Amino acid sequence: MKFVSTRDKKTWVSGQQAIVQGISEEGGLFVPECFPRLMPLGELLNLSYQELAYEILSLYFEDLGETSLQMAVDAAYDEKFPTEVVPMHSIGNSTFLELFHGRTLAFKDMALSILPHLMKASAEGLGEEREIIVLVATSGDTGKAALEGFSGAKGIEVSVFYPDGGVSEMQRLQMVTTQGENTYVCGIRGNFDDAQTGVKKIFADPSFTQELMQKGYILSSANSINIGRLIPQIVYYVYGYLQLLKEEKIKGGEKIHVCVPTGNFGNVLAAYYAKEMGLPLDRLIVASNDNRVLTDFFSEGIYDGDRPLYLTSSPSMDILISSNLERFIYHSSNEDAQAVMDAMDSLKQNRRFDWQSQIKDPSIYAYMADEVAVSESIRELYLEHGYVMDPHTAVAYSAVQQYRSETGDSAQILIASTASPFKFAGKVLKSIGHEVPQDEFKAVEDLAQLMEIPVPTAVQELLELEERHRDLCQPEEMEEMLCKKYLRGTND
Ligand SMILES: *Cc1c(COP(=O)(O)O)cnc(C)c1O
């Protein structure tokens, strides 16, 4: 299996290289040259999550070798997760795929628990002796999941930039209390798009990367632009389908829909990959919050990121430049790398591009949920079914309601449930109509009482940890902060 660049099909690398490098030299993203076929579902039906992960990953990352891949899977999906790695909760024909039972209580753990192991094995396989600096821009959840995943990893440093004031208090605390000698966290006075643009700029600055190399460092990425994050996300869609089959909620071969709350389009793209591999998925329902840039793109064919960014109660989706859409437009345009290149140039220069002339994918449905719809969805679901969801998942749930009422379709829908409600306790309590205590930890306790479950240890721990990372900078200063840290060693 080769991985080609979305902007130049002649540029290709091995799986190991794609993981270590993160992004192609001319700025494109790596994609598999073709989609491997999934094994017959009957053969996969009784596999554990770990076994299934191994089977799917081995279709893409052959060059890692069986032993390394097996070790990566075992190290990733161990007791960090409950026995059931991905619990599911059905309400009628809608099933929540709970992807938030990892260490940091968001779905990012599903991929970031394994990426460090894939990266280490790949670097070894390539004979790479330099130290890898993993650069991360985060809208809230990727940062902590990467810090947690990479913390203590030998030969890898991880540096995270988050928008100061643009993440929830729980998300901020999770990041700034991170331990581990190889971790660095810095807030930027800007939004997520500024952080993401800053990271991309650093990757594209040859003089800086040269200087790092002389010091024995190379850069890589843990954002969903890294193919090593995307592929592990395919696993849970296959797993979810198989569970529905086992529980006889669907029949063999029956097509279901998937609904995913979206920011960078990574999670929903993984569902698209699963479908291309032969999983019987029909429609992909793309759910956005007030930052409805993808809703508009799928209805009008024009991507327009030139608009104000709203800070919502689903901060991990407060994004205007959706990185993984590049992979989707590449695949869905019959791999027209030139058109992708032109679109991305236009996006860089004008924050927009026109995709109207390309064939539309009729299986994509896109909806948005504003803040009122989010609160109402949380409240309704709790009052009617006693089930509590976080605001990101609520965006998806609202999209499902809109889809059903618009189409009258009652087919089974798998909803990607992306964060634990405990990460957003205040918002959840408020939506339900509960009084919201000033103190976030008190809110967490109130929520635990309401849900009749204990406070997750990952949240409890934060109370006792010291805030270790206090750096803040302007978006233009990100490179300077890294210089201080890695080239001159003057940061704390
Ligand atoms: C990152 C994130 C999303 C958006 O996922 P993308 O892959 O960027 O589309 C949704 N919900 C939560 C809780 C997240 O952390």
PDB file of N, CA, C and O and ligand atoms in Angstrom, residues 107-108 141 261-267 316-317 392 418-419, ligand 1:
ATOM      1  N   PHE A 107     -13.360  11.504  21.846  1.00  0.00           N
ATOM      2  CA  PHE A 107     -13.094  10.455  20.844  1.00  0.00           C
ATOM      3  C   PHE A 107     -11.665  10.506  20.303  1.00  0.00           C
ATOM      4  O   PHE A 107     -11.185   9.534  19.731  1.00  0.00           O
ATOM      5  N   LYS A 108     -10.984  11.642  20.495  1.00  0.00           N
ATOM      6  CA  LYS A 108      -9.608  11.753  20.021  1.00  0.00           C
ATOM      7  C   LYS A 108      -8.725  10.642  20.603  1.00  0.00           C
ATOM      8  O   LYS A 108      -7.725  10.272  20.007  1.00  0.00           O
ATOM      9  N   ASP A 141      -9.724  19.151  22.375  1.00  0.00           N
ATOM     10  CA  ASP A 141      -9.589  17.749  22.761  1.00  0.00           C
ATOM     11  C   ASP A 141      -8.339  17.053  22.213  1.00  0.00           C
ATOM     12  O   ASP A 141      -7.759  16.199  22.874  1.00  0.00           O
ATOM     13  N   PRO A 261     -20.680  14.571  14.371  1.00  0.00           N
ATOM     14  CA  PRO A 261     -20.482  16.008  14.632  1.00  0.00           C
ATOM     15  C   PRO A 261     -19.096  16.402  14.135  1.00  0.00           C
ATOM     16  O   PRO A 261     -18.112  15.755  14.468  1.00  0.00           O
ATOM     17  N   THR A 262     -19.030  17.469  13.354  1.00  0.00           N
ATOM     18  CA  THR A 262     -17.824  17.689  12.564  1.00  0.00           C
ATOM     19  C   THR A 262     -17.148  19.018  12.779  1.00  0.00           C
ATOM     20  O   THR A 262     -17.805  20.054  12.929  1.00  0.00           O
ATOM     21  N   GLY A 263     -15.823  18.994  12.758  1.00  0.00           N
ATOM     22  CA  GLY A 263     -15.015  20.204  12.777  1.00  0.00           C
ATOM     23  C   GLY A 263     -14.018  20.144  11.643  1.00  0.00           C
ATOM     24  O   GLY A 263     -14.182  20.752  10.598  1.00  0.00           O
ATOM     25  N   ASN A 264     -12.988  19.328  11.839  1.00  0.00           N
ATOM     26  CA  ASN A 264     -11.948  19.180  10.832  1.00  0.00           C
ATOM     27  C   ASN A 264     -12.263  18.096   9.806  1.00  0.00           C
ATOM     28  O   ASN A 264     -11.417  17.750   8.987  1.00  0.00           O
ATOM     29  N   PHE A 265     -13.441  17.504   9.866  1.00  0.00           N
ATOM     30  CA  PHE A 265     -13.910  16.504   8.914  1.00  0.00           C
ATOM     31  C   PHE A 265     -13.112  15.204   8.981  1.00  0.00           C
ATOM     32  O   PHE A 265     -13.154  14.373   8.079  1.00  0.00           O
ATOM     33  N   GLY A 266     -12.389  14.975  10.085  1.00  0.00           N
ATOM     34  CA  GLY A 266     -11.596  13.757  10.187  1.00  0.00           C
ATOM     35  C   GLY A 266     -12.457  12.549  10.523  1.00  0.00           C
ATOM     36  O   GLY A 266     -12.380  11.496   9.879  1.00  0.00           O
ATOM     37  N   ASN A 267     -13.294  12.716  11.546  1.00  0.00           N
ATOM     38  CA  ASN A 267     -14.091  11.602  12.026  1.00  0.00           C
ATOM     39  C   ASN A 267     -15.079  11.112  10.965  1.00  0.00           C
ATOM     40  O   ASN A 267     -15.222   9.913  10.726  1.00  0.00           O
ATOM     41  N   SER A 316     -14.765  22.093  20.248  1.00  0.00           N
ATOM     42  CA  SER A 316     -13.895  21.273  19.396  1.00  0.00           C
ATOM     43  C   SER A 316     -14.357  21.305  17.941  1.00  0.00           C
ATOM     44  O   SER A 316     -13.725  20.712  17.067  1.00  0.00           O
ATOM     45  N   MET A 317     -15.471  21.966  17.692  1.00  0.00           N
ATOM     46  CA  MET A 317     -15.964  22.097  16.322  1.00  0.00           C
ATOM     47  C   MET A 317     -16.013  23.568  15.892  1.00  0.00           C
ATOM     48  O   MET A 317     -16.609  23.886  14.868  1.00  0.00           O
ATOM     49  N   HIS A 392     -21.325  18.405  21.811  1.00  0.00           N
ATOM     50  CA  HIS A 392     -20.905  17.999  20.462  1.00  0.00           C
ATOM     51  C   HIS A 392     -21.827  16.910  19.926  1.00  0.00           C
ATOM     52  O   HIS A 392     -22.283  16.955  18.786  1.00  0.00           O
ATOM     53  N   THR A 418     -19.033  11.938  20.731  1.00  0.00           N
ATOM     54  CA  THR A 418     -17.606  12.250  20.704  1.00  0.00           C
ATOM     55  C   THR A 418     -16.988  12.721  22.016  1.00  0.00           C
ATOM     56  O   THR A 418     -15.769  12.753  22.131  1.00  0.00           O
ATOM     57  N   ALA A 419     -17.801  13.125  22.982  1.00  0.00           N
ATOM     58  CA  ALA A 419     -17.195  13.546  24.255  1.00  0.00           C
ATOM     59  C   ALA A 419     -18.081  13.146  25.420  1.00  0.00           C
ATOM     60  O   ALA A 419     -19.295  13.020  25.296  1.00  0.00           O
TER      61      ALA A 419
HETATM   62  C1  LIG B   1     -12.464  16.923  17.498  1.00  0.00           C
HETATM   63  C2  LIG B   1     -13.854  16.779  17.941  1.00  0.00           C
HETATM   64  C3  LIG B   1     -14.918  16.808  17.028  1.00  0.00           C
HETATM   65  C4  LIG B   1     -14.706  17.050  15.555  1.00  0.00           C
HETATM   66  O1  LIG B   1     -14.012  15.992  14.948  1.00  0.00           O
HETATM   67  P1  LIG B   1     -13.345  16.201  13.499  1.00  0.00           P
HETATM   68  O2  LIG B   1     -12.651  14.920  13.223  1.00  0.00           O
HETATM   69  O3  LIG B   1     -12.393  17.357  13.659  1.00  0.00           O
HETATM   70  O4  LIG B   1     -14.434  16.511  12.574  1.00  0.00           O
HETATM   71  C5  LIG B   1     -16.194  16.602  17.502  1.00  0.00           C
HETATM   72  N1  LIG B   1     -16.431  16.408  18.813  1.00  0.00           N
HETATM   73  C6  LIG B   1     -15.437  16.376  19.719  1.00  0.00           C
HETATM   74  C7  LIG B   1     -15.769  16.175  21.156  1.00  0.00           C
HETATM   75  C8  LIG B   1     -14.114  16.549  19.327  1.00  0.00           C
HETATM   76  O5  LIG B   1     -13.132  16.516  20.234  1.00  0.00           O
END
